Every structure is written in C-alpha cells, then in structure tokens.
Tab-separated table of N, CA and C and ligand atoms in Angstrom:
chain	number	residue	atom	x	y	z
A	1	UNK	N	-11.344	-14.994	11.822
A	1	UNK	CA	-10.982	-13.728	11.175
A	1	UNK	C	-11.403	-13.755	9.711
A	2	UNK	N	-12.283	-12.733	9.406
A	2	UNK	CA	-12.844	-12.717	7.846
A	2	UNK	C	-12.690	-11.769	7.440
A	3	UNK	N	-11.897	-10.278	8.152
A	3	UNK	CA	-12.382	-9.316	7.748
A	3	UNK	C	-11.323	-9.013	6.183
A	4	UNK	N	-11.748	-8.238	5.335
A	4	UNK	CA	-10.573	-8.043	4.389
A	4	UNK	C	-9.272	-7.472	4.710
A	5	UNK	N	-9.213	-7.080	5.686
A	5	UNK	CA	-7.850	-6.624	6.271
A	5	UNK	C	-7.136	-7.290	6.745
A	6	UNK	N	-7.616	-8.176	6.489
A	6	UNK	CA	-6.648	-9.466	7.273
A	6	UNK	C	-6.028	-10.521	6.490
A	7	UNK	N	-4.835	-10.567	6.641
A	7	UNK	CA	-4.133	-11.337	5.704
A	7	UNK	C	-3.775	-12.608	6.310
A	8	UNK	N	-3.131	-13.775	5.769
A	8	UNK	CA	-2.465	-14.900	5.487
A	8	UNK	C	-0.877	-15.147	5.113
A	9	UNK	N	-0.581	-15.238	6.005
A	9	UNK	CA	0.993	-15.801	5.669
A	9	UNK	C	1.464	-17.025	5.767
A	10	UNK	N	2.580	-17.638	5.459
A	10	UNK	CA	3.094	-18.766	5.239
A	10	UNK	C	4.494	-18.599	6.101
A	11	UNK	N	4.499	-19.542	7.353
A	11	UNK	CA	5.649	-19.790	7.993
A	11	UNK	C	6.154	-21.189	7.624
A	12	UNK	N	7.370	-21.178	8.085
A	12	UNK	CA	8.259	-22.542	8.047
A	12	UNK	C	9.225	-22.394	8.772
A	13	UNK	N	9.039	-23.586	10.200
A	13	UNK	CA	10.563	-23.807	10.963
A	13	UNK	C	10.831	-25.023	10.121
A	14	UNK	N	12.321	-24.327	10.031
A	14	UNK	CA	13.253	-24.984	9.246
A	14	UNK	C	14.120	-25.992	9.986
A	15	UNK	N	14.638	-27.094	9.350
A	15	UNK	CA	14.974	-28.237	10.373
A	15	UNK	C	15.913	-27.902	11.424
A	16	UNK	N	16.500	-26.689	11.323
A	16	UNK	CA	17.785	-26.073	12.454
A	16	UNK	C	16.764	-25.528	13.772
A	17	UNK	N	16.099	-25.041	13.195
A	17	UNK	CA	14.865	-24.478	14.546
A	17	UNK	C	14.854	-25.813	15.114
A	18	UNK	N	13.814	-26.804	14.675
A	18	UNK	CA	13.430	-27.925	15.079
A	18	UNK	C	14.753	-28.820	15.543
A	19	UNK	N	15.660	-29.114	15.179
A	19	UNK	CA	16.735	-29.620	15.850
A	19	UNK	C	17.517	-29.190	17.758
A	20	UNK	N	17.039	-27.713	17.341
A	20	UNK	CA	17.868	-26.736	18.218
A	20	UNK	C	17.008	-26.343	19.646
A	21	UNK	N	15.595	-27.244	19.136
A	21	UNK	CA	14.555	-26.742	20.233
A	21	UNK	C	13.775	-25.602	20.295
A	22	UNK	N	14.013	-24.769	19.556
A	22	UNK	CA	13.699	-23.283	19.983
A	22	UNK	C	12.274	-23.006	19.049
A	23	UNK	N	11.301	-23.927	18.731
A	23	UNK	CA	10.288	-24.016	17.673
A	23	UNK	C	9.719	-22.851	18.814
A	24	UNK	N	9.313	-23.591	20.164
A	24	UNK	CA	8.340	-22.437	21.672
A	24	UNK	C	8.722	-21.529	21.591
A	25	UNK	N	10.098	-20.996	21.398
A	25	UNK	CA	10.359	-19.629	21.698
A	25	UNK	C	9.968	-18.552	20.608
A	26	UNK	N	10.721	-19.496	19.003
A	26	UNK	CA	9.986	-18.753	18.193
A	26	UNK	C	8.334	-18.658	17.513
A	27	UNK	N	7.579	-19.601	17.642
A	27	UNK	CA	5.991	-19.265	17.877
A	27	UNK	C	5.665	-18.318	19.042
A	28	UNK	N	6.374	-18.350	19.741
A	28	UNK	CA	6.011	-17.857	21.031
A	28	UNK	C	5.651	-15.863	20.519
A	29	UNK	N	6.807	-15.409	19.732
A	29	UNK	CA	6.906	-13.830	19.479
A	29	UNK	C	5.829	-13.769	18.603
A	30	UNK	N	5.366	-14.651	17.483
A	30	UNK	CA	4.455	-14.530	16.469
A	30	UNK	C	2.750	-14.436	17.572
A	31	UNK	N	2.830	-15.179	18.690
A	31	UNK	CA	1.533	-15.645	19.437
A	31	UNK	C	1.650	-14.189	20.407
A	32	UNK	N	2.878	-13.367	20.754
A	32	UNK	CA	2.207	-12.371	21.809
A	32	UNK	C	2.303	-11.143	20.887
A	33	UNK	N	2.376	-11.096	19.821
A	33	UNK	CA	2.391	-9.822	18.832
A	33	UNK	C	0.659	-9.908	18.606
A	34	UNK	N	-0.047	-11.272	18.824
A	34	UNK	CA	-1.331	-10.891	18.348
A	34	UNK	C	-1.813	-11.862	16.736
A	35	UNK	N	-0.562	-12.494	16.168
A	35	UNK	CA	-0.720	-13.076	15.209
A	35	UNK	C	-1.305	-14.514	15.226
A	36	UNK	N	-2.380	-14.683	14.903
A	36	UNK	CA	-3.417	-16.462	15.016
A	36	UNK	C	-3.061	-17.329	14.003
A	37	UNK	N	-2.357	-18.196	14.875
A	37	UNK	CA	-1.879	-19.379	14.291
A	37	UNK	C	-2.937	-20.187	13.482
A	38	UNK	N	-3.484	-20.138	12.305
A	38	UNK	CA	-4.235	-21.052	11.700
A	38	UNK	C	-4.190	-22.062	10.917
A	39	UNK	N	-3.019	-22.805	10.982
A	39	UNK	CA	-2.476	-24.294	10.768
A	39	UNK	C	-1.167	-24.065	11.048
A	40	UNK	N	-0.655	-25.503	11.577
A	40	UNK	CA	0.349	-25.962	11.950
A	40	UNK	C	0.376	-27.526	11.702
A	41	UNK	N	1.680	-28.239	10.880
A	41	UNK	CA	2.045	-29.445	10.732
A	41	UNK	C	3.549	-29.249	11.042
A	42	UNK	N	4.211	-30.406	11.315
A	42	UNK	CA	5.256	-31.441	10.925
A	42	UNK	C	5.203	-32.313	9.804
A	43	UNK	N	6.285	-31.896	8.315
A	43	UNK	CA	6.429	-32.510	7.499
A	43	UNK	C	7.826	-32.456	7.313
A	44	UNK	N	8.164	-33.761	6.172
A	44	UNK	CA	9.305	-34.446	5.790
A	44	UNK	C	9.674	-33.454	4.271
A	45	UNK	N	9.794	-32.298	4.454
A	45	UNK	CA	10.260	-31.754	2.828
A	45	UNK	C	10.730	-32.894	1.693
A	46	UNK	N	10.246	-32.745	0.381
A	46	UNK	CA	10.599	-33.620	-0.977
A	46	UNK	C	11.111	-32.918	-1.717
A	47	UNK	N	12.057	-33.483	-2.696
A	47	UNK	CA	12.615	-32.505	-3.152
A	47	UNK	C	10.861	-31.812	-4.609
A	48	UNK	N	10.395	-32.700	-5.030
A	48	UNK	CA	8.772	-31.896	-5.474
A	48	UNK	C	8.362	-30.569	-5.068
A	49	UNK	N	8.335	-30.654	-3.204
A	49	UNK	CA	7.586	-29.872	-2.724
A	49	UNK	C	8.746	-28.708	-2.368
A	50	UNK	N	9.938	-28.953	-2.363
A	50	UNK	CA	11.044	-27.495	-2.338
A	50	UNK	C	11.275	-26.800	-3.801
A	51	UNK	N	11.284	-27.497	-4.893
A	51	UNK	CA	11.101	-27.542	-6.322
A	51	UNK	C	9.913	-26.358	-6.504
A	52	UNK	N	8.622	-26.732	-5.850
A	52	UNK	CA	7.917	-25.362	-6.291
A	52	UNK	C	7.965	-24.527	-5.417
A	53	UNK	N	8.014	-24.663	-4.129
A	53	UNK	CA	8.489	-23.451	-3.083
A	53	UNK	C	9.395	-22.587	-3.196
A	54	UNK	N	10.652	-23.140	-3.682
A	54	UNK	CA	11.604	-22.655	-3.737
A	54	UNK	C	12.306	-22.213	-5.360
A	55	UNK	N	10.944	-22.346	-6.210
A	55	UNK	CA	11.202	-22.231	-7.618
A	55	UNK	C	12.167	-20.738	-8.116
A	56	UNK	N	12.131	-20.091	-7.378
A	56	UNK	CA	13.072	-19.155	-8.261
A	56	UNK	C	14.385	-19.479	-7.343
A	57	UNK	N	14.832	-19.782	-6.706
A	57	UNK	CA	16.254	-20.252	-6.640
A	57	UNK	C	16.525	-21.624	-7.017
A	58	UNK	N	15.778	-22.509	-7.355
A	58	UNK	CA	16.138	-23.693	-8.152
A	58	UNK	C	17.317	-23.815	-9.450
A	59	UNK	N	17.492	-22.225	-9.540
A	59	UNK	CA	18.582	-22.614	-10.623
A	59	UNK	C	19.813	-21.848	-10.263
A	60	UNK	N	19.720	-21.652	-8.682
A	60	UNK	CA	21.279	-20.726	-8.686
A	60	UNK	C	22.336	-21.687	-7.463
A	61	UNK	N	23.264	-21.117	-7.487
A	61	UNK	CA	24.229	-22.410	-7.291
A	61	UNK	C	24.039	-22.667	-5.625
A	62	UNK	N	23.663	-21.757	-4.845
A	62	UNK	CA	23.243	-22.425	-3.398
A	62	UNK	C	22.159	-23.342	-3.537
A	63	UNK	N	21.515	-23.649	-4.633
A	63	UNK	CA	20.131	-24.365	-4.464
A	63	UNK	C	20.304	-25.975	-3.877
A	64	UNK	N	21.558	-26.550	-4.305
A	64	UNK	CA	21.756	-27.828	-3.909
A	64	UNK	C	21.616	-27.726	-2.294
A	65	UNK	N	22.551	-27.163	-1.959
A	65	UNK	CA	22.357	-26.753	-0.373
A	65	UNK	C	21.580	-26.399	0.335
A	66	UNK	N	20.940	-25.906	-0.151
A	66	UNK	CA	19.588	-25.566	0.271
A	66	UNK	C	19.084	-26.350	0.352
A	67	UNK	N	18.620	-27.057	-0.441
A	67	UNK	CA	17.246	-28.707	-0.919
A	67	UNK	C	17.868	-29.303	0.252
A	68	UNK	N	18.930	-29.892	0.402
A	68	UNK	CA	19.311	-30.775	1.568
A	68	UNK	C	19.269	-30.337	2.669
A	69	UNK	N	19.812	-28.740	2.960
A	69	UNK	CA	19.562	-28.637	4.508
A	69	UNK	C	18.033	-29.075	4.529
A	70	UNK	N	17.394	-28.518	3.891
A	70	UNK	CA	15.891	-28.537	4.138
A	70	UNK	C	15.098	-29.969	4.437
A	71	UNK	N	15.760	-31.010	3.790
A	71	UNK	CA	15.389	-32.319	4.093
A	71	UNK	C	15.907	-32.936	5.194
A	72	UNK	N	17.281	-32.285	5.641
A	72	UNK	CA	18.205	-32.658	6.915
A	72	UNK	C	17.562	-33.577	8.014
A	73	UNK	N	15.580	-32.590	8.255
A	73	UNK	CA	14.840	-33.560	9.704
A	73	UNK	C	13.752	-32.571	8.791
A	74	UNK	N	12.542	-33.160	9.504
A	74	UNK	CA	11.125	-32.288	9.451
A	74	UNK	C	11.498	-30.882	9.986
A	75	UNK	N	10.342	-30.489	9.065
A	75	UNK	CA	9.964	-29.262	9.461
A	75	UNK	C	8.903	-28.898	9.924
A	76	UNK	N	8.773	-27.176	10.131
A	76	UNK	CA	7.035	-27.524	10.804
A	76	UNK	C	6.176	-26.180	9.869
A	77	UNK	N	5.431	-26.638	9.000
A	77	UNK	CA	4.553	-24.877	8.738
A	77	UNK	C	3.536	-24.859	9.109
A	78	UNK	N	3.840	-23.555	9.215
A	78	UNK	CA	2.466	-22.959	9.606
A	78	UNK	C	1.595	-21.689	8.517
A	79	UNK	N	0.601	-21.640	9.393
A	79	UNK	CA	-0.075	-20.164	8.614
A	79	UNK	C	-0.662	-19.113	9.411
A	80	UNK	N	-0.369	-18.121	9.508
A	80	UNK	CA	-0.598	-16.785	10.684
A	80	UNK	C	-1.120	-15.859	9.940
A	81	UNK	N	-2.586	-15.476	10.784
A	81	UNK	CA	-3.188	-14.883	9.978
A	81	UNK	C	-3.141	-13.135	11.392
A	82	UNK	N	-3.554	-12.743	10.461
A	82	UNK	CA	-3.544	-11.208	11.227
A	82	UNK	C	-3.235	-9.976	10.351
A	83	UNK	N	-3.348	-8.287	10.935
A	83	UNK	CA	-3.289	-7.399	9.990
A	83	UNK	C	-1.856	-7.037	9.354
A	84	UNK	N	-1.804	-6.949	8.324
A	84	UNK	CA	-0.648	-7.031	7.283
A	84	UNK	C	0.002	-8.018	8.153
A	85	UNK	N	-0.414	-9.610	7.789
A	85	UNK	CA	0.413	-10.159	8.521
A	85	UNK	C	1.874	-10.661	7.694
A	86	UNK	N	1.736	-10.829	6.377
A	86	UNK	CA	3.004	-10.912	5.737
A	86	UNK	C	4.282	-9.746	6.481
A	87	UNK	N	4.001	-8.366	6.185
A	87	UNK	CA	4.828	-7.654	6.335
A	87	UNK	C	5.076	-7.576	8.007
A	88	UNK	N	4.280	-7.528	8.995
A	88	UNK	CA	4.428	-8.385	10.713
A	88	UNK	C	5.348	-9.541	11.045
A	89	UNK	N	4.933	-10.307	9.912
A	89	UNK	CA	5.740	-11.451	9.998
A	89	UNK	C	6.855	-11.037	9.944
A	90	UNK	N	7.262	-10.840	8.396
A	90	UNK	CA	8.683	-10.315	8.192
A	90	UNK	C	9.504	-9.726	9.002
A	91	UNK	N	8.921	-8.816	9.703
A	91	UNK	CA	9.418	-7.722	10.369
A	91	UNK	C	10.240	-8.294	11.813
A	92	UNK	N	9.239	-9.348	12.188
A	92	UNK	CA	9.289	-9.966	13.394
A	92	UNK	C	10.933	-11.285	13.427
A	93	UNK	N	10.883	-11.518	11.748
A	93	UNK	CA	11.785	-12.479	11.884
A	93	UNK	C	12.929	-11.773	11.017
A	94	UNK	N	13.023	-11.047	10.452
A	94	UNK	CA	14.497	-10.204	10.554
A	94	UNK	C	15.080	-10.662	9.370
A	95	UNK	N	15.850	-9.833	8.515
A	95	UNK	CA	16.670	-10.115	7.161
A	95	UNK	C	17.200	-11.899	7.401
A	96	UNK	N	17.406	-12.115	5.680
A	96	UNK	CA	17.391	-13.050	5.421
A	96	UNK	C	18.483	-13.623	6.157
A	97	UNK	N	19.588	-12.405	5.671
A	97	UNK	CA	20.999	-13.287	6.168
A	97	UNK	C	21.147	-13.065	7.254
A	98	UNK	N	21.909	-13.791	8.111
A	98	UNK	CA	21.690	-13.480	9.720
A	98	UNK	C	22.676	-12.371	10.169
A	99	UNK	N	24.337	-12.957	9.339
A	99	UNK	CA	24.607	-11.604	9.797
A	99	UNK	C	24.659	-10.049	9.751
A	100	UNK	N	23.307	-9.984	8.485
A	100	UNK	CA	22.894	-8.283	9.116
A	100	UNK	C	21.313	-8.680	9.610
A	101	UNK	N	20.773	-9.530	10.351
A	101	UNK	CA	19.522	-9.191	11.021
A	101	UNK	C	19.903	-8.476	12.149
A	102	UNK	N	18.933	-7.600	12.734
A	102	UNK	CA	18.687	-6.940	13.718
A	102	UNK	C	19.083	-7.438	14.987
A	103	UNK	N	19.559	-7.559	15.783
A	103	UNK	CA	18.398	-7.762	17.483
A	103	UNK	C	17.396	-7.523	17.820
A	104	UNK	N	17.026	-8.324	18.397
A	104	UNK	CA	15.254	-8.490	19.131
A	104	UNK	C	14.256	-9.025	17.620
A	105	UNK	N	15.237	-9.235	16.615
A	105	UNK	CA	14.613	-9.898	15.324
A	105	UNK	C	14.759	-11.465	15.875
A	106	UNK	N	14.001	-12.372	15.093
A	106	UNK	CA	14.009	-14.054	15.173
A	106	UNK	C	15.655	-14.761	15.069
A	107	UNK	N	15.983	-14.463	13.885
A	107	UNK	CA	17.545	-14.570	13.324
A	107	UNK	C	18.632	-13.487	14.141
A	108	UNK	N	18.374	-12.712	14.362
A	108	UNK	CA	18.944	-11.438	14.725
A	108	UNK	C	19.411	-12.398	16.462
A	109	UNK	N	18.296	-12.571	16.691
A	109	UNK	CA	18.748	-13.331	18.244
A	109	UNK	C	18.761	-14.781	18.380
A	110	UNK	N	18.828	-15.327	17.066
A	110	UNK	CA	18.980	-17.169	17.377
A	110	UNK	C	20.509	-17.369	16.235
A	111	UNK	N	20.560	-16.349	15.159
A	111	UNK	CA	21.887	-17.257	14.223
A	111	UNK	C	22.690	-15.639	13.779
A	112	UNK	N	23.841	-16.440	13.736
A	112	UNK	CA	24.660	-15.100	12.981
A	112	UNK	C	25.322	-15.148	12.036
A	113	UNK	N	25.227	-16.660	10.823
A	113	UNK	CA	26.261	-16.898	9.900
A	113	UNK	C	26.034	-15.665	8.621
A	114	UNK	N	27.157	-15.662	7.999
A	114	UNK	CA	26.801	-14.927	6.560
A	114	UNK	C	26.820	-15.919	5.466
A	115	UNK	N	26.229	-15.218	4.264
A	115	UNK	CA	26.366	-15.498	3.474
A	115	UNK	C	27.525	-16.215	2.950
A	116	UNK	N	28.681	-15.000	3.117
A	116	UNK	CA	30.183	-15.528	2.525
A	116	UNK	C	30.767	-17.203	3.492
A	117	UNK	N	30.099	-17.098	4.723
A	117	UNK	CA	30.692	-18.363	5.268
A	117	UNK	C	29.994	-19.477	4.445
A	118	UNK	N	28.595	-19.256	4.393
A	118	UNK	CA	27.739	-20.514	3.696
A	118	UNK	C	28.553	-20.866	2.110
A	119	UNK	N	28.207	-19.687	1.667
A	119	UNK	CA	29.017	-20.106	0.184
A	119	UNK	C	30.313	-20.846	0.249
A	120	UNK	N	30.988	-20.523	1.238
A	120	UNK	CA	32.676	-20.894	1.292
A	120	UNK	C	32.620	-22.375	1.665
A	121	UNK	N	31.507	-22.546	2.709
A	121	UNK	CA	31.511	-24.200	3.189
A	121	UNK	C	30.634	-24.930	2.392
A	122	UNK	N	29.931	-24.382	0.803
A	122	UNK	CA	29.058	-24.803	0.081
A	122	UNK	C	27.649	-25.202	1.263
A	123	UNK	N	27.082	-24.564	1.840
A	123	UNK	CA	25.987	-25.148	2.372
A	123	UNK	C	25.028	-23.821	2.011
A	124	UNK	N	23.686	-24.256	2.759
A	124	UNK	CA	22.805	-22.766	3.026
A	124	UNK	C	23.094	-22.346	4.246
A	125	UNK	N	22.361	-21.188	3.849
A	125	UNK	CA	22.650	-20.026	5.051
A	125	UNK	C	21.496	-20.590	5.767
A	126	UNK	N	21.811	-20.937	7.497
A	126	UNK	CA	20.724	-21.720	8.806
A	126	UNK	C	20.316	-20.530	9.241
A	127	UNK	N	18.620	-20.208	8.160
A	127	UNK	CA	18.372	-18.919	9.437
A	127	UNK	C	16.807	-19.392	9.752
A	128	UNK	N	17.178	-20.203	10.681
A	128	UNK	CA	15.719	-20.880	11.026
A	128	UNK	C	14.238	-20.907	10.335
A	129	UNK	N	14.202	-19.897	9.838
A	129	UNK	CA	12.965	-19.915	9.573
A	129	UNK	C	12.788	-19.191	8.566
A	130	UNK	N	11.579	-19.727	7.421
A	130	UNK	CA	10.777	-18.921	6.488
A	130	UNK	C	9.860	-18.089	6.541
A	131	UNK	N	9.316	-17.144	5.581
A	131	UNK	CA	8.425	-15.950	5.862
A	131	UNK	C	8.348	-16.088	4.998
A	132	UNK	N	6.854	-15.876	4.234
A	132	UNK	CA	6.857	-15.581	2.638
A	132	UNK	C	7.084	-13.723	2.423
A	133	UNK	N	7.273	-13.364	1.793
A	133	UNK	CA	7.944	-12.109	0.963
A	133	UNK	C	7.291	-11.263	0.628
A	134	UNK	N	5.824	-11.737	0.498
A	134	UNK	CA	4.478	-10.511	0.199
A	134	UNK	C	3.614	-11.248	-0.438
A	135	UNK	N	2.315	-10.665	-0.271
A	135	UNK	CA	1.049	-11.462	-0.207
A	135	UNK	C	0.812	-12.686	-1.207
A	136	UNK	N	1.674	-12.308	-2.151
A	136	UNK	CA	1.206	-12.967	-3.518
A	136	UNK	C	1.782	-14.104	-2.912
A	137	UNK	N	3.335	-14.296	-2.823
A	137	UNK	CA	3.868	-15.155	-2.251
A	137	UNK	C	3.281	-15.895	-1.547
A	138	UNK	N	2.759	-15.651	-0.425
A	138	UNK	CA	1.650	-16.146	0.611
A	138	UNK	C	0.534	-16.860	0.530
A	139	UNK	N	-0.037	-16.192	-0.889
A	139	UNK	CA	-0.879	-17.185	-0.694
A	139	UNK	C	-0.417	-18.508	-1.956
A	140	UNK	N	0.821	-18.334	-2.432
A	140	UNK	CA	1.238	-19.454	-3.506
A	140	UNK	C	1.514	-20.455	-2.639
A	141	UNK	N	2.115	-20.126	-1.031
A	141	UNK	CA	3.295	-21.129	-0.474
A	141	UNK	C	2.249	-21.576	0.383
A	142	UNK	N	1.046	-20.906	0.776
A	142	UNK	CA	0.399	-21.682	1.705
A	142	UNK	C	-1.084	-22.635	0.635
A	143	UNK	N	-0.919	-22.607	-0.181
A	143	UNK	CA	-1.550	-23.171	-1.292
A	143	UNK	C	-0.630	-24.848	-1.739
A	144	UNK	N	0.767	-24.434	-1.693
A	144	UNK	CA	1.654	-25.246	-1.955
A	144	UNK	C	1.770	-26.563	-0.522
A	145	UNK	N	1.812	-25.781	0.512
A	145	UNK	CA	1.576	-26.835	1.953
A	145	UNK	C	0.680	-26.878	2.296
A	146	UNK	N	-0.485	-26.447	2.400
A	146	UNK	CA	-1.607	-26.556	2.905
A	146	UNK	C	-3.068	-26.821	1.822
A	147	UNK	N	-3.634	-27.771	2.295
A	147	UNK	CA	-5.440	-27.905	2.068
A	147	UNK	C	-6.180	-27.022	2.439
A	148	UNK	N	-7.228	-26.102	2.176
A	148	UNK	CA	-7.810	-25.548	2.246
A	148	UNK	C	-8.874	-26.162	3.576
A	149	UNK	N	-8.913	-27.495	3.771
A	149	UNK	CA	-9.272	-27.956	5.353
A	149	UNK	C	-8.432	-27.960	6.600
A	150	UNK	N	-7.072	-27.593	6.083
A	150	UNK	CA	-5.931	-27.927	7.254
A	150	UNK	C	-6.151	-26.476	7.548
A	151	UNK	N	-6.832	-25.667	6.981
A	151	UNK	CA	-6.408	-24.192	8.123
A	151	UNK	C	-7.965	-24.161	8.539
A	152	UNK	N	-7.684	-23.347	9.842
A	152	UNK	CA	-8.526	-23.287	10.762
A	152	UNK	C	-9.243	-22.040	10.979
A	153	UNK	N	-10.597	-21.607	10.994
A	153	UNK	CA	-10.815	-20.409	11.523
A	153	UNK	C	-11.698	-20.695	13.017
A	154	UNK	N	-11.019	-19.793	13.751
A	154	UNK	CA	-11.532	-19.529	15.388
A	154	UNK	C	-11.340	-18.477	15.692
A	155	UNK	N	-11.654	-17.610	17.081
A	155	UNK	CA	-10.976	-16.542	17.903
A	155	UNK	C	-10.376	-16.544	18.712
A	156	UNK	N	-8.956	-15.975	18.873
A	156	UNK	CA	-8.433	-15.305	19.673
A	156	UNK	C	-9.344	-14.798	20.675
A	157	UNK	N	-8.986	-14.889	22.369
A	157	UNK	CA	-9.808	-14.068	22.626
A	157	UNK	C	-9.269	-12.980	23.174
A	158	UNK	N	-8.218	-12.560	22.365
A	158	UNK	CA	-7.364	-11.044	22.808
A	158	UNK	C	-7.752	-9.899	21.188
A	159	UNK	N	-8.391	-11.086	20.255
A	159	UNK	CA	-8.339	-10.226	19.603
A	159	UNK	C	-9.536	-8.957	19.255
A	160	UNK	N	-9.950	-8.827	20.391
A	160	UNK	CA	-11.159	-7.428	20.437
A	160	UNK	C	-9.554	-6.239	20.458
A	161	UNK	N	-8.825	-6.782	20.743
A	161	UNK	CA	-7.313	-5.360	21.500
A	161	UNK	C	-6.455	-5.601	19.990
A	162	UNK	N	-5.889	-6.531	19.396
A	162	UNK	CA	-5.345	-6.552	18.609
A	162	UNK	C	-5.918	-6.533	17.510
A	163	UNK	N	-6.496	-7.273	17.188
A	163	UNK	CA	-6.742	-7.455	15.763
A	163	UNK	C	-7.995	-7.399	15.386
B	1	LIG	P1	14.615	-18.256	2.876
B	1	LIG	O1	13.994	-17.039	3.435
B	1	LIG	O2	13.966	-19.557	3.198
B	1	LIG	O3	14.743	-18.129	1.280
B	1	LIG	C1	15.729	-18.792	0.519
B	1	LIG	C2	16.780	-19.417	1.392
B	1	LIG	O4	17.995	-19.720	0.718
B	1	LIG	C3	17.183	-18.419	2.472
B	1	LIG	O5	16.146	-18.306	3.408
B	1	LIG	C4	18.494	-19.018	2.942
B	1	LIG	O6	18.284	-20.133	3.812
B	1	LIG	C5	19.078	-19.555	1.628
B	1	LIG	N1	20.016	-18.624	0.954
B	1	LIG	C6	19.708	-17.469	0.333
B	1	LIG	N2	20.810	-16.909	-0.216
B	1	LIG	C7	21.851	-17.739	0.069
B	1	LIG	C8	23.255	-17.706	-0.225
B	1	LIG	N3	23.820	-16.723	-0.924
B	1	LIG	N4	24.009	-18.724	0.228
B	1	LIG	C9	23.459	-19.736	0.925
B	1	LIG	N5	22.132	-19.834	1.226
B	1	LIG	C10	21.341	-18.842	0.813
C-alpha cells in the first residue's frame, strides 16, 4: 500500500489482552474490517520506552500505575495500515474507559472497569489495548517501536474490495 490515502497506525496489546488470550480475537476485527497488518512484535515494555510513549501522562498521578501494569508481561505492537486507518482503528476499539465503550467495540465487549474503580484501587484502567489518537500520534508511536525495516509492505489479496 503506497497510495497517499493510506495511513499508518500504531497498535498495542496490552499485557491484560496477552494474559487473557484474546490477542486472535482482537486482531481478528482489525484483519476482517480490511486493515493490513504491517508489523507485529512481542516486547518487554521499559520504563524509557513508556516514558516517551506515554509522555504526556508521565506527570499525572495514574502514571505510576500505568508504567507497571504495562510491564506486568509482554506486549505485542503492531502497525495497521489502511484508509483513515487511525480513525478505523479507533472506532473499532471503543472509548478509552471501558465503562462507557460501546458494544460490538474491542473494550466495549472484552472489559468494563471505570475510571473511578481504577483510581480507588490506585491501578490503571485494563482496557486491553492501545490506538494512537490521530495521525501525528501515529506516526510518533510507531517511530518510537518500530524500525523502519520491521514494517512490511505486501498485498492483501482482498484489497482490490477494500482498500
Ligand atoms: P491508553 O489508550 O493506552 O492511554 C493512556 C492509558 O492510561 C489509558 O489507555 C488507560 O489504560 C490509562 N488511564 C487513562 N486515564 C486513567 C485514569 N483516570 N485512571 C487510571 N488509568 C487511566
């Protein structure tokens, strides 16, 4: 995929996905929407590499909680490329906090904590998975995990229909 309409996003199953099994199910909605997986690892988060990912909440008081869930086990990112795939993405995996995501959203149908519970038990809010937020984002976070050799270009061969 080269065309300019086609964007780059930055995923991340977060160690609760990966613990919980459900990594297949959730690649699975990103792979029949039409979106091409163009890298995928398993890594050990540092606190370095959450430090710039996660640089604008580094200074608010869930951040401790956060850094650790995140180191809890590996994680896995990826990068999905396709049309407006930031805002696809998003869409697909559902508000941040779980308990107002949608149904038939990622979070919406795998977690339901709120906010107020996380804060109360000092932890983060487990909503499996990351999305970057809009393009800019996207291409900072997949710049931040990824080599410019770890992503892949190939075809889909559905994408004459989708994309
Ligand atoms: P994510 O989309 O990865 O972006 C920042 C993460 O911080 C978010 O998902 C949640 O996991 C977590 N988070 C955001 N706000 C809160 C909060 N108020 N309390 C606990 N965790 C939060």
């Amino acid at each position: 995929m080269t065309e300019d309409t086609i964007e780059r996003t930055f995923i991340a199953f977060k160690p609760d996905a990966v613990q919980r099994g459900i990594m297949g199910e959730i690649m699975h909605r990103f792979e029949r929407a039409g979106l091409r997986v163009a890298a995928l690892k398993m890594v050990q988060a540092t606190d370095n590499i959450l430090e710039e990912h996660y640089s604008e909440h580094v200074d608010k008081d869930f951040y401790e909680g956060l850094a650790s869930f995140m180191k809890e086990g590996p994680i896995v990112a990826g990068v999905l490329e396709g049309v407006n795939a930031v805002e696809n993405v998003r869409k697909l995996v559902g508000e941040t906090e779980p308990r107002s995501a949608m149904p038939g959203t990622i979070r919406g149908d795998f977690t339901h904590m709120s906010y107020e519970h996380a804060d109360e038990k000092g932890v983060a809010v487990k909503n499996v998975i990351h999305a970057s937020g809009n393009p800019e984002e996207a291409e900072e976070e997949v710049g931040i995990w990824f080599d410019e050799d770890e992503i892949h270009d190939y075809e889909r061969v559905d994408e004459y229909h989708i994309a």
